[in-house]
mmCIF file of C-alpha atoms and ligand atoms in Angstrom:
data_model
loop_
_atom_site.group_PDB
_atom_site.id
_atom_site.type_symbol
_atom_site.label_atom_id
_atom_site.label_comp_id
_atom_site.label_asym_id
_atom_site.label_seq_id
_atom_site.Cartn_x
_atom_site.Cartn_y
_atom_site.Cartn_z
ATOM 1 C CA UNK A 220 -65.534 38.432 35.535
ATOM 2 C CA UNK A 221 -62.172 37.298 37.063
ATOM 3 C CA UNK A 222 -62.947 35.221 40.439
ATOM 4 C CA UNK A 223 -63.181 38.660 42.892
ATOM 5 C CA UNK A 224 -59.842 38.876 45.002
ATOM 6 C CA UNK A 225 -61.184 41.142 47.477
ATOM 7 C CA UNK A 226 -64.541 39.356 49.551
ATOM 8 C CA UNK A 227 -67.384 41.930 49.756
ATOM 9 C CA UNK A 228 -66.829 43.511 52.951
ATOM 10 C CA UNK A 229 -69.132 44.884 56.026
ATOM 11 C CA UNK A 230 -69.418 48.834 56.528
ATOM 12 C CA UNK A 231 -69.024 49.529 60.598
ATOM 13 C CA UNK A 232 -69.991 53.177 61.411
ATOM 14 C CA UNK A 233 -69.271 52.429 65.144
ATOM 15 C CA UNK A 234 -69.882 56.884 67.320
ATOM 16 C CA UNK A 235 -68.760 58.421 63.967
ATOM 17 C CA UNK A 236 -68.400 62.816 64.438
ATOM 18 C CA UNK A 237 -67.120 64.825 62.052
ATOM 19 C CA UNK A 238 -65.571 68.432 63.165
ATOM 20 C CA UNK A 239 -64.004 71.033 59.680
ATOM 21 C CA UNK A 240 -62.777 73.864 61.494
ATOM 22 C CA UNK A 241 -62.328 73.358 64.839
ATOM 23 C CA UNK A 242 -65.895 73.497 65.391
ATOM 24 C CA UNK A 243 -68.672 72.917 63.181
ATOM 25 C CA UNK A 244 -69.588 68.753 63.295
ATOM 26 C CA UNK A 245 -70.929 67.767 59.616
ATOM 27 C CA UNK A 246 -71.031 64.320 61.682
ATOM 28 C CA UNK A 247 -72.503 63.391 64.796
ATOM 29 C CA UNK A 248 -73.082 60.410 66.592
ATOM 30 C CA UNK A 249 -73.448 58.779 63.515
ATOM 31 C CA UNK A 250 -74.027 54.788 64.460
ATOM 32 C CA UNK A 251 -74.886 52.274 61.522
ATOM 33 C CA UNK A 252 -73.812 48.989 59.540
ATOM 34 C CA UNK A 253 -73.749 48.648 56.431
ATOM 35 C CA UNK A 254 -73.705 44.491 55.044
ATOM 36 C CA UNK A 255 -70.897 42.444 52.973
ATOM 37 C CA UNK A 256 -72.668 42.672 49.654
ATOM 38 C CA UNK A 257 -75.489 45.377 50.285
ATOM 39 C CA UNK A 258 -76.231 48.518 48.280
ATOM 40 C CA UNK A 259 -76.422 51.221 50.429
ATOM 41 C CA UNK A 260 -77.761 55.007 49.221
ATOM 42 C CA UNK A 261 -78.125 57.688 51.730
ATOM 43 C CA UNK A 262 -79.961 60.992 50.874
ATOM 44 C CA UNK A 263 -80.613 63.646 52.473
ATOM 45 C CA UNK A 264 -80.541 67.462 51.608
ATOM 46 C CA UNK A 265 -77.100 69.493 50.532
ATOM 47 C CA UNK A 266 -75.499 69.945 52.719
ATOM 48 C CA UNK A 267 -76.622 66.463 54.983
ATOM 49 C CA UNK A 268 -73.591 65.437 55.598
ATOM 50 C CA UNK A 269 -73.756 62.549 53.142
ATOM 51 C CA UNK A 270 -70.274 63.400 51.445
ATOM 52 C CA UNK A 271 -68.684 63.958 54.505
ATOM 53 C CA UNK A 272 -69.120 60.404 55.308
ATOM 54 C CA UNK A 273 -67.689 58.467 52.064
ATOM 55 C CA UNK A 274 -65.395 60.854 51.760
ATOM 56 C CA UNK A 275 -63.819 59.713 56.080
ATOM 57 C CA UNK A 276 -64.656 55.276 53.648
ATOM 58 C CA UNK A 277 -62.052 57.249 51.439
ATOM 59 C CA UNK A 278 -59.186 58.181 53.943
ATOM 60 C CA UNK A 279 -59.687 61.975 51.887
ATOM 61 C CA UNK A 280 -61.001 63.292 55.959
ATOM 62 C CA UNK A 281 -60.669 62.128 59.103
ATOM 63 C CA UNK A 282 -62.277 61.149 61.305
ATOM 64 C CA UNK A 283 -62.574 63.208 64.209
ATOM 65 C CA UNK A 284 -63.815 61.160 66.195
ATOM 66 C CA UNK A 285 -65.409 57.095 66.811
ATOM 67 C CA UNK A 286 -64.346 54.566 64.286
ATOM 68 C CA UNK A 287 -65.277 52.857 60.790
ATOM 69 C CA UNK A 288 -64.416 49.386 60.040
ATOM 70 C CA UNK A 289 -63.932 47.609 56.981
ATOM 71 C CA UNK A 290 -64.484 44.378 58.502
ATOM 72 C CA UNK A 291 -63.284 44.103 60.879
ATOM 73 C CA UNK A 292 -60.414 45.738 60.646
ATOM 74 C CA UNK A 293 -60.526 49.439 61.657
ATOM 75 C CA UNK A 294 -59.826 51.821 58.420
ATOM 76 C CA UNK A 295 -58.045 54.454 61.092
ATOM 77 C CA UNK A 296 -54.029 54.978 59.868
ATOM 78 C CA UNK A 297 -55.062 52.614 56.554
ATOM 79 C CA UNK A 298 -53.943 54.273 53.667
ATOM 80 C CA UNK A 299 -56.559 55.246 51.478
ATOM 81 C CA UNK A 300 -55.513 52.591 48.589
ATOM 82 C CA UNK A 301 -54.922 50.088 50.441
ATOM 83 C CA UNK A 302 -59.002 50.001 52.164
ATOM 84 C CA UNK A 303 -59.870 47.717 49.742
ATOM 85 C CA UNK A 304 -62.166 50.636 48.447
ATOM 86 C CA UNK A 305 -62.778 52.419 44.502
ATOM 87 C CA UNK A 306 -64.899 55.829 44.617
ATOM 88 C CA UNK A 307 -67.134 57.242 41.460
ATOM 89 C CA UNK A 308 -67.201 60.880 41.800
ATOM 90 C CA UNK A 309 -70.018 63.633 40.492
ATOM 91 C CA UNK A 310 -67.924 64.620 37.991
ATOM 92 C CA UNK A 311 -66.317 61.197 36.762
ATOM 93 C CA UNK A 312 -62.622 62.588 37.582
ATOM 94 C CA UNK A 313 -61.421 60.838 34.345
ATOM 95 C CA UNK A 314 -57.955 62.391 33.749
ATOM 96 C CA UNK A 315 -58.063 64.578 30.084
ATOM 97 C CA UNK A 316 -54.713 63.664 28.233
ATOM 98 C CA UNK A 317 -54.927 59.630 29.041
ATOM 99 C CA UNK A 318 -57.573 57.402 27.251
ATOM 100 C CA UNK A 319 -59.759 55.493 28.372
ATOM 101 C CA UNK A 320 -57.281 52.325 28.427
ATOM 102 C CA UNK A 321 -55.215 53.943 30.169
ATOM 103 C CA UNK A 322 -57.712 55.913 32.737
ATOM 104 C CA UNK A 323 -59.204 52.486 33.972
ATOM 105 C CA UNK A 324 -55.070 50.538 34.347
ATOM 106 C CA UNK A 325 -53.871 54.140 35.411
ATOM 107 C CA UNK A 326 -55.001 53.473 38.840
ATOM 108 C CA UNK A 327 -54.226 49.581 38.482
ATOM 109 C CA UNK A 328 -51.006 50.357 37.523
ATOM 110 C CA UNK A 329 -49.651 52.372 40.428
ATOM 111 C CA UNK A 330 -51.342 50.012 43.476
ATOM 112 C CA UNK A 331 -51.190 46.713 42.123
ATOM 113 C CA UNK A 332 -47.592 44.255 41.356
ATOM 114 C CA UNK A 333 -50.118 43.222 38.762
ATOM 115 C CA UNK A 334 -48.166 42.122 35.098
ATOM 116 C CA UNK A 335 -49.294 44.594 32.619
ATOM 117 C CA UNK A 336 -50.807 41.620 30.674
ATOM 118 C CA UNK A 337 -53.318 41.477 33.901
ATOM 119 C CA UNK A 338 -54.399 44.991 33.801
ATOM 120 C CA UNK A 339 -55.061 44.630 29.723
ATOM 121 C CA UNK A 340 -56.942 40.761 30.783
ATOM 122 C CA UNK A 341 -59.483 43.231 33.561
ATOM 123 C CA UNK A 342 -59.059 46.794 31.859
ATOM 124 C CA UNK A 343 -60.867 44.359 28.496
ATOM 125 C CA UNK A 344 -63.652 42.732 30.433
ATOM 126 C CA UNK A 345 -64.408 45.479 32.182
ATOM 127 C CA UNK A 346 -64.497 48.369 29.380
ATOM 128 C CA UNK A 347 -66.646 44.609 28.096
ATOM 129 C CA UNK A 348 -68.940 44.192 30.834
ATOM 130 C CA UNK A 349 -69.483 47.947 30.169
ATOM 131 C CA UNK A 350 -69.905 49.048 26.438
ATOM 132 C CA UNK A 351 -67.012 51.199 25.629
ATOM 133 C CA UNK A 352 -64.902 47.913 24.083
ATOM 134 C CA UNK A 353 -64.891 50.683 21.418
ATOM 135 C CA UNK A 354 -63.753 53.505 23.081
ATOM 136 C CA UNK A 355 -60.897 52.229 24.867
ATOM 137 C CA UNK A 356 -58.246 54.684 22.273
ATOM 138 C CA UNK A 357 -60.443 57.671 22.691
ATOM 139 C CA UNK A 358 -59.230 60.364 24.800
ATOM 140 C CA UNK A 359 -62.732 61.590 28.234
ATOM 141 C CA UNK A 360 -63.146 64.256 25.545
ATOM 142 C CA UNK A 361 -64.575 62.562 22.640
ATOM 143 C CA UNK A 362 -67.184 60.865 25.553
ATOM 144 C CA UNK A 363 -71.029 61.582 25.466
ATOM 145 C CA UNK A 364 -71.639 62.141 29.189
ATOM 146 C CA UNK A 365 -73.301 58.077 30.038
ATOM 147 C CA UNK A 366 -69.753 56.978 28.227
ATOM 148 C CA UNK A 367 -67.734 59.755 30.009
ATOM 149 C CA UNK A 368 -69.621 57.679 33.717
ATOM 150 C CA UNK A 369 -69.178 54.355 31.838
ATOM 151 C CA UNK A 370 -65.491 54.692 31.967
ATOM 152 C CA UNK A 371 -65.530 56.688 35.458
ATOM 153 C CA UNK A 372 -67.459 53.126 37.283
ATOM 154 C CA UNK A 373 -65.295 50.999 34.688
ATOM 155 C CA UNK A 374 -62.105 52.231 36.034
ATOM 156 C CA UNK A 375 -63.855 52.072 39.663
ATOM 157 C CA UNK A 376 -65.105 48.396 38.610
ATOM 158 C CA UNK A 377 -60.758 46.937 36.972
ATOM 159 C CA UNK A 378 -59.479 47.550 40.657
ATOM 160 C CA UNK A 379 -61.955 44.316 41.684
ATOM 161 C CA UNK A 380 -62.826 46.708 45.602
ATOM 162 C CA UNK A 381 -64.380 45.443 49.086
ATOM 163 C CA UNK A 382 -66.748 48.872 48.478
ATOM 164 C CA UNK A 383 -67.888 50.658 46.154
ATOM 165 C CA UNK A 384 -68.044 54.274 46.512
ATOM 166 C CA UNK A 385 -70.540 56.171 45.298
ATOM 167 C CA UNK A 386 -70.759 60.094 45.100
ATOM 168 C CA UNK A 387 -73.933 61.944 42.968
ATOM 169 C CA UNK A 388 -72.062 59.185 39.958
ATOM 170 C CA UNK A 389 -75.542 59.791 37.987
ATOM 171 C CA UNK A 390 -76.156 63.795 38.396
ATOM 172 C CA UNK A 391 -74.689 65.319 35.128
ATOM 173 C CA UNK A 392 -77.299 62.930 33.111
ATOM 174 C CA UNK A 393 -80.514 63.945 31.929
ATOM 175 C CA UNK A 394 -83.373 62.835 33.118
ATOM 176 C CA UNK A 395 -83.554 59.176 30.261
ATOM 177 C CA UNK A 396 -79.634 58.445 30.671
ATOM 178 C CA UNK A 397 -80.250 59.127 34.671
ATOM 179 C CA UNK A 398 -83.116 56.663 34.628
ATOM 180 C CA UNK A 399 -81.116 53.908 31.743
ATOM 181 C CA UNK A 400 -77.981 54.542 33.685
ATOM 182 C CA UNK A 401 -79.331 53.350 37.585
ATOM 183 C CA UNK A 402 -81.183 49.877 36.625
ATOM 184 C CA UNK A 403 -77.489 49.805 34.891
ATOM 185 C CA UNK A 404 -75.599 50.360 37.786
ATOM 186 C CA UNK A 405 -78.267 48.068 40.168
ATOM 187 C CA UNK A 406 -77.413 45.352 37.716
ATOM 188 C CA UNK A 407 -74.155 45.421 37.924
ATOM 189 C CA UNK A 408 -73.727 45.820 42.119
ATOM 190 C CA UNK A 409 -76.237 42.432 41.556
ATOM 191 C CA UNK A 410 -73.757 40.898 39.810
ATOM 192 C CA UNK A 411 -70.568 41.164 40.990
ATOM 193 C CA UNK A 412 -72.458 41.462 44.337
ATOM 194 C CA UNK A 413 -69.760 44.622 46.139
ATOM 195 C CA UNK A 414 -71.072 46.564 48.708
ATOM 196 C CA UNK A 415 -71.952 49.883 47.948
ATOM 197 C CA UNK A 416 -72.923 53.050 49.692
ATOM 198 C CA UNK A 417 -74.401 55.651 47.079
ATOM 199 C CA UNK A 418 -74.991 59.175 47.583
ATOM 200 C CA UNK A 419 -77.811 61.080 45.608
ATOM 201 C CA UNK A 420 -80.171 63.870 47.566
ATOM 202 C CA UNK A 421 -82.907 62.845 45.005
ATOM 203 C CA UNK A 422 -85.093 60.651 46.662
ATOM 204 C CA UNK A 423 -86.366 58.332 44.736
ATOM 205 C CA UNK A 424 -83.156 57.543 43.595
ATOM 206 C CA UNK A 425 -82.393 56.210 46.847
ATOM 207 C CA UNK A 426 -85.922 54.279 47.258
ATOM 208 C CA UNK A 427 -86.078 52.565 43.246
ATOM 209 C CA UNK A 428 -82.156 51.915 43.628
ATOM 210 C CA UNK A 429 -80.895 50.605 47.337
ATOM 211 C CA UNK A 430 -81.639 47.466 49.576
ATOM 212 C CA UNK A 431 -81.630 49.481 52.611
ATOM 213 C CA UNK A 432 -81.260 53.633 52.617
ATOM 214 C CA UNK A 433 -80.092 55.712 55.816
ATOM 215 C CA UNK A 434 -81.896 59.714 55.582
ATOM 216 C CA UNK A 435 -79.863 62.118 56.776
ATOM 217 C CA UNK A 436 -80.177 65.396 57.623
ATOM 218 C CA UNK A 437 -78.028 68.110 59.810
ATOM 219 C CA UNK A 438 -75.488 65.401 60.589
ATOM 220 C CA UNK A 439 -77.475 63.045 61.461
ATOM 221 C CA UNK A 440 -78.919 59.620 61.278
ATOM 222 C CA UNK A 441 -83.169 60.650 61.351
ATOM 223 C CA UNK A 442 -83.114 57.214 59.183
ATOM 224 C CA UNK A 443 -81.057 53.137 58.214
ATOM 225 C CA UNK A 444 -83.741 50.664 57.245
ATOM 226 C CA UNK A 445 -84.961 49.623 53.814
ATOM 227 C CA UNK A 446 -86.588 51.745 51.190
ATOM 228 C CA UNK A 447 -90.626 50.284 51.465
ATOM 229 C CA UNK A 448 -90.277 51.184 55.702
ATOM 230 C CA UNK A 449 -88.858 54.428 55.263
ATOM 231 C CA UNK A 450 -92.433 54.902 52.879
ATOM 232 C CA UNK A 451 -94.342 53.755 54.367
ATOM 233 C CA UNK A 452 -93.388 53.940 58.245
ATOM 234 C CA UNK A 453 -90.689 57.365 58.343
ATOM 235 C CA UNK A 454 -89.229 57.472 61.475
ATOM 236 C CA UNK A 455 -89.998 60.363 61.973
ATOM 237 C CA UNK A 456 -91.490 64.066 60.060
ATOM 238 C CA UNK A 457 -87.945 65.473 58.178
ATOM 239 C CA UNK A 458 -88.169 62.133 56.927
ATOM 240 C CA UNK A 459 -92.148 61.500 56.036
ATOM 241 C CA UNK A 460 -91.945 65.302 54.453
ATOM 242 C CA UNK A 461 -88.121 63.755 51.954
ATOM 243 C CA UNK A 462 -88.945 61.230 51.546
ATOM 244 C CA UNK A 463 -91.893 60.706 48.738
ATOM 245 C CA UNK A 464 -93.202 63.879 46.050
ATOM 246 C CA UNK A 465 -95.484 64.986 46.007
ATOM 247 C CA UNK A 466 -94.544 65.168 49.371
ATOM 248 C CA UNK A 467 -97.122 63.667 52.400
ATOM 249 C CA UNK A 468 -100.056 66.174 53.245
ATOM 250 C CA UNK A 469 -99.289 67.534 57.186
ATOM 251 C CA UNK A 470 -102.105 69.397 59.746
ATOM 252 C CA UNK A 471 -102.179 70.263 63.170
ATOM 253 C CA UNK A 472 -104.653 68.449 65.494
ATOM 254 C CA UNK A 473 -104.976 68.169 69.165
ATOM 255 C CA UNK A 474 -106.888 64.771 69.911
ATOM 256 C CA UNK A 475 -109.915 65.550 71.378
ATOM 257 C CA UNK A 476 -112.136 62.318 73.310
ATOM 258 C CA UNK A 477 -112.025 59.644 70.377
ATOM 259 C CA UNK A 478 -111.611 62.741 68.094
ATOM 260 C CA UNK A 479 -108.789 64.106 65.673
ATOM 261 C CA UNK A 480 -109.333 68.198 65.773
ATOM 262 C CA UNK A 481 -107.094 70.377 63.118
ATOM 263 C CA UNK A 482 -108.140 73.210 61.483
ATOM 264 C CA UNK A 483 -112.128 73.308 60.129
ATOM 265 C CA UNK A 484 -111.665 69.590 60.640
ATOM 266 C CA UNK A 485 -112.434 66.560 62.473
ATOM 267 C CA UNK A 486 -111.333 62.873 61.891
ATOM 268 C CA UNK A 487 -112.458 59.968 64.142
ATOM 269 C CA UNK A 488 -110.183 57.787 65.365
ATOM 270 C CA UNK A 489 -110.252 54.158 65.904
ATOM 271 C CA UNK A 490 -109.700 52.546 69.455
ATOM 272 C CA UNK A 491 -105.890 51.204 68.474
ATOM 273 C CA UNK A 492 -104.642 54.237 67.675
ATOM 274 C CA UNK A 493 -105.812 56.832 70.292
ATOM 275 C CA UNK A 494 -104.014 54.916 72.794
ATOM 276 C CA UNK A 495 -100.931 54.529 71.315
ATOM 277 C CA UNK A 496 -101.929 58.851 71.426
ATOM 278 C CA UNK A 497 -102.721 57.996 74.924
ATOM 279 C CA UNK A 498 -99.968 55.360 76.081
ATOM 280 C CA UNK A 499 -97.120 58.614 74.412
ATOM 281 C CA UNK A 500 -98.762 61.371 76.357
ATOM 282 C CA UNK A 501 -98.602 63.364 72.666
ATOM 283 C CA UNK A 502 -102.231 64.923 73.498
ATOM 284 C CA UNK A 503 -102.018 67.829 71.463
ATOM 285 C CA UNK A 504 -98.703 68.958 69.913
ATOM 286 C CA UNK A 505 -99.535 66.090 67.170
ATOM 287 C CA UNK A 506 -99.353 66.425 63.623
ATOM 288 C CA UNK A 507 -101.564 64.481 60.976
ATOM 289 C CA UNK A 508 -99.511 63.074 58.595
ATOM 290 C CA UNK A 509 -101.340 61.539 54.842
ATOM 291 C CA UNK A 510 -100.133 61.039 51.444
ATOM 292 C CA UNK A 511 -100.994 61.865 48.887
ATOM 293 C CA UNK A 512 -102.259 58.490 47.196
ATOM 294 C CA UNK A 513 -103.715 57.087 49.903
ATOM 295 C CA UNK A 514 -106.627 60.379 50.570
ATOM 296 C CA UNK A 515 -109.680 59.274 48.688
ATOM 297 C CA UNK A 516 -111.505 62.031 46.312
ATOM 298 C CA UNK A 517 -114.814 62.834 46.711
ATOM 299 C CA UNK A 518 -115.148 59.781 48.890
ATOM 300 C CA UNK A 519 -118.055 59.831 50.955
ATOM 301 C CA UNK A 520 -119.331 58.160 54.289
ATOM 302 C CA UNK A 521 -119.726 59.750 57.351
ATOM 303 C CA UNK A 522 -115.777 60.413 58.601
ATOM 304 C CA UNK A 523 -114.719 62.218 55.310
ATOM 305 C CA UNK A 524 -112.911 66.524 55.570
ATOM 306 C CA UNK A 525 -114.102 69.074 53.290
ATOM 307 C CA UNK A 526 -111.744 70.971 51.200
ATOM 308 C CA UNK A 527 -112.054 72.607 47.337
ATOM 309 C CA UNK A 528 -110.386 72.589 44.998
ATOM 310 C CA UNK A 529 -107.395 75.296 43.658
ATOM 311 C CA UNK A 530 -105.286 74.366 41.527
ATOM 312 C CA UNK A 531 -105.161 70.845 39.013
ATOM 313 C CA UNK A 532 -102.443 69.865 38.177
ATOM 314 C CA UNK A 533 -102.656 67.375 34.871
ATOM 315 C CA UNK A 534 -99.545 65.299 34.732
ATOM 316 C CA UNK A 535 -100.953 62.245 32.519
ATOM 317 C CA UNK A 536 -101.635 58.883 34.097
ATOM 318 C CA UNK A 537 -102.713 60.524 36.789
ATOM 319 C CA UNK A 538 -103.148 63.719 37.691
ATOM 320 C CA UNK A 539 -102.677 66.465 41.084
ATOM 321 C CA UNK A 540 -105.820 68.526 42.626
ATOM 322 C CA UNK A 541 -104.492 70.722 45.003
ATOM 323 C CA UNK A 542 -107.248 71.391 47.602
ATOM 324 C CA UNK A 543 -108.038 73.514 50.216
ATOM 325 C CA UNK A 544 -108.683 72.762 54.062
ATOM 326 C CA UNK A 545 -109.337 76.269 56.163
ATOM 327 C CA UNK A 546 -105.842 77.462 54.643
ATOM 328 C CA UNK A 547 -104.112 74.522 54.955
ATOM 329 C CA UNK A 548 -103.155 72.525 51.255
ATOM 330 C CA UNK A 549 -104.002 69.734 50.916
ATOM 331 C CA UNK A 550 -102.338 67.630 47.825
ATOM 332 C CA UNK A 551 -104.736 64.511 46.114
ATOM 333 C CA UNK A 552 -103.260 62.022 43.180
ATOM 334 C CA UNK A 553 -106.512 60.955 41.685
ATOM 335 C CA UNK A 554 -106.500 58.379 38.475
ATOM 336 C CA UNK A 555 -105.593 61.032 35.222
ATOM 337 C CA UNK A 556 -109.264 60.981 33.720
ATOM 338 C CA UNK A 557 -110.425 62.430 37.059
ATOM 339 C CA UNK A 558 -110.417 66.458 36.040
ATOM 340 C CA UNK A 559 -112.074 68.955 39.046
ATOM 341 C CA UNK A 560 -112.721 72.524 38.414
ATOM 342 C CA UNK A 561 -111.375 74.931 40.217
ATOM 343 C CA UNK A 562 -113.530 75.549 43.050
ATOM 344 C CA UNK A 563 -115.245 72.847 43.407
ATOM 345 C CA UNK A 564 -116.353 71.923 46.668
ATOM 346 C CA UNK A 565 -115.845 67.788 48.016
ATOM 347 C CA UNK A 566 -115.000 65.686 50.664
ATOM 348 C CA UNK A 567 -112.279 64.057 51.143
ATOM 349 C CA UNK A 568 -111.131 59.816 53.069
ATOM 350 C CA UNK A 569 -108.577 58.061 53.935
ATOM 351 C CA UNK A 570 -108.098 55.650 55.780
ATOM 352 C CA UNK A 571 -107.129 55.372 60.309
ATOM 353 C CA UNK A 572 -104.190 52.575 58.866
ATOM 354 C CA UNK A 573 -102.459 54.555 56.413
ATOM 355 C CA UNK A 574 -101.888 57.847 58.516
ATOM 356 C CA UNK A 575 -99.883 59.068 60.839
ATOM 357 C CA UNK A 576 -98.601 61.289 63.710
ATOM 358 C CA UNK A 577 -96.136 63.050 65.355
ATOM 359 C CA UNK A 578 -95.933 64.656 68.208
ATOM 360 C CA UNK A 579 -94.713 67.927 67.076
ATOM 361 C CA UNK A 580 -91.628 68.438 70.406
ATOM 362 C CA UNK A 581 -89.793 65.185 69.192
ATOM 363 C CA UNK A 582 -90.814 65.198 65.650
ATOM 364 C CA UNK A 583 -91.417 60.973 66.268
ATOM 365 C CA UNK A 584 -93.069 59.954 63.764
ATOM 366 C CA UNK A 585 -96.264 58.032 67.118
ATOM 367 C CA UNK A 586 -98.473 55.478 64.901
ATOM 368 C CA UNK A 587 -94.876 54.219 62.932
ATOM 369 C CA UNK A 588 -94.693 50.807 64.441
ATOM 370 C CA UNK A 589 -98.066 50.100 64.897
ATOM 371 C CA UNK A 590 -99.290 51.634 61.627
ATOM 372 C CA UNK A 591 -96.368 48.483 60.318
ATOM 373 C CA UNK A 592 -98.109 45.546 62.528
ATOM 374 C CA UNK A 593 -101.286 46.679 61.225
ATOM 375 C CA UNK A 594 -99.621 46.704 57.768
ATOM 376 C CA UNK A 595 -98.750 43.764 57.518
ATOM 377 C CA UNK A 596 -102.655 42.396 59.574
ATOM 378 C CA UNK A 597 -104.104 43.991 56.214
ATOM 379 C CA UNK A 598 -101.628 41.611 54.405
ATOM 380 C CA UNK A 599 -102.255 38.521 56.018
ATOM 381 C CA UNK A 600 -106.027 39.171 56.146
ATOM 382 C CA UNK A 601 -106.094 40.519 52.258
ATOM 383 C CA UNK A 602 -104.206 38.157 51.182
ATOM 384 C CA UNK A 603 -106.254 35.310 54.018
ATOM 385 C CA UNK A 604 -109.337 36.238 51.967
ATOM 386 C CA UNK A 605 -107.897 36.300 48.534
ATOM 387 C CA UNK A 606 -106.840 32.913 48.967
ATOM 388 C CA UNK A 607 -110.567 31.801 50.305
HETATM 389 P P1 LIG B 1026 -73.591 66.237 51.611
HETATM 390 O O1 LIG B 1026 -72.617 66.274 51.191
HETATM 391 O O2 LIG B 1026 -74.365 66.327 51.984
HETATM 392 O O3 LIG B 1026 -74.263 67.599 50.596
HETATM 393 P P2 LIG B 1026 -70.897 66.806 52.704
HETATM 394 O O4 LIG B 1026 -70.808 66.313 54.046
HETATM 395 O O5 LIG B 1026 -70.237 68.028 51.879
HETATM 396 O O6 LIG B 1026 -72.871 67.368 52.489
HETATM 397 O O7 LIG B 1026 -70.980 68.405 54.169
HETATM 398 C C1 LIG B 1026 -71.343 68.984 54.913
HETATM 399 C C2 LIG B 1026 -71.330 69.527 55.651
HETATM 400 O O8 LIG B 1026 -69.902 70.122 56.472
HETATM 401 C C3 LIG B 1026 -71.574 71.628 54.699
HETATM 402 O O9 LIG B 1026 -72.226 72.794 55.790
HETATM 403 C C4 LIG B 1026 -71.285 72.361 53.882
HETATM 404 O O10 LIG B 1026 -70.562 73.158 53.784
HETATM 405 C C5 LIG B 1026 -69.525 71.502 55.512
HETATM 406 N N1 LIG B 1026 -68.068 70.631 54.919
HETATM 407 C C6 LIG B 1026 -67.589 70.208 53.957
HETATM 408 N N2 LIG B 1026 -67.084 70.534 53.280
HETATM 409 C C7 LIG B 1026 -66.203 70.808 54.149
HETATM 410 C C8 LIG B 1026 -64.435 71.541 54.684
HETATM 411 N N3 LIG B 1026 -63.578 70.727 54.122
HETATM 412 N N4 LIG B 1026 -64.013 72.922 55.767
HETATM 413 C C9 LIG B 1026 -65.310 73.235 56.764
HETATM 414 N N5 LIG B 1026 -66.624 73.060 56.059
HETATM 415 C C10 LIG B 1026 -67.647 71.452 55.630
#
């Protein structure tokens, strides 16, 4: 690729608000700082404001309140074509009557005064990079979904933008091609080093692709952190439930002495966790969260919970057992050779370090921060043991 004429740039959201139709708040007081060259995914359910966020950067929607800056400069009053951005849409938005070559060069001809031979050079170079050099004279209708996706991405790359904006760019592809294009996009982004903001409703895509994830719900920021933090230290119950598949298990509990008391079970917790709970004054109205892969099936010891097998889901390398704990469902991941029979009674257990605890009133994960510290300590101890 030729040397970039546009350096990658940071994007800062400063109390950004978007109101549609006078009173519908789609994005509410959104703050975030995206660094130069980062690959950011924006994830959340349908209607959470993801596209609105992207469309405001692109200049397709006005900002109702607050500001967005690219580098040090506010985008307010800057024409969309002068913002140094290039956008890839879910439906690719290719011009059907133009060849691939024309689709890729059209934007440059329209918005820059680059000479024709420079435009041609960039298009050829990018087409080669995207593996579509043999399709340059074809029309979009004659291309496969994957090729159309490459043309749409190539068209964004030739513009050598400061920022790529991608709105669900892979959702029209079949599962296998999606996985392939996901790694291809990641590799491209690494190679180009261009700041990328990628919108998806697919939590798996967010976990696998990005440097950091923005989780949105109802137009509000829920968490902005690297994938492993979002997964292991979800800030609140929404994030805990939305990220991870099958989803985290949740149980209503209350603190009784040194024990969490739920419907039909008791679970002893160590003093450090008790202190955290007491510090937050949420002794009742708690929700215990534990991921399916953090539970031991057929566990030994005193601190276990009794459950009955309801459903076995065979999934190949792993199986999922759906258990019933006094009327509450609990999903457990087990190795592929563990195949319990429906109606079996078992004991399950988990490491208290793996559990999450939410304040029902606020949804806040009371253990998120301390959990991070405990995990680091655990890794240190394990590292030291291995070294010894
Ligand atoms: P997402 O991309 O997360 O699915 P959107 O940003 O598209 O969410 O939409 C956020 C909310 O704003 C939704 O409730 C949607 O219906 C509403 N919305 C989006 N665009 C408009 C519009 N042009 N006029 C009115 N409401 C809109």
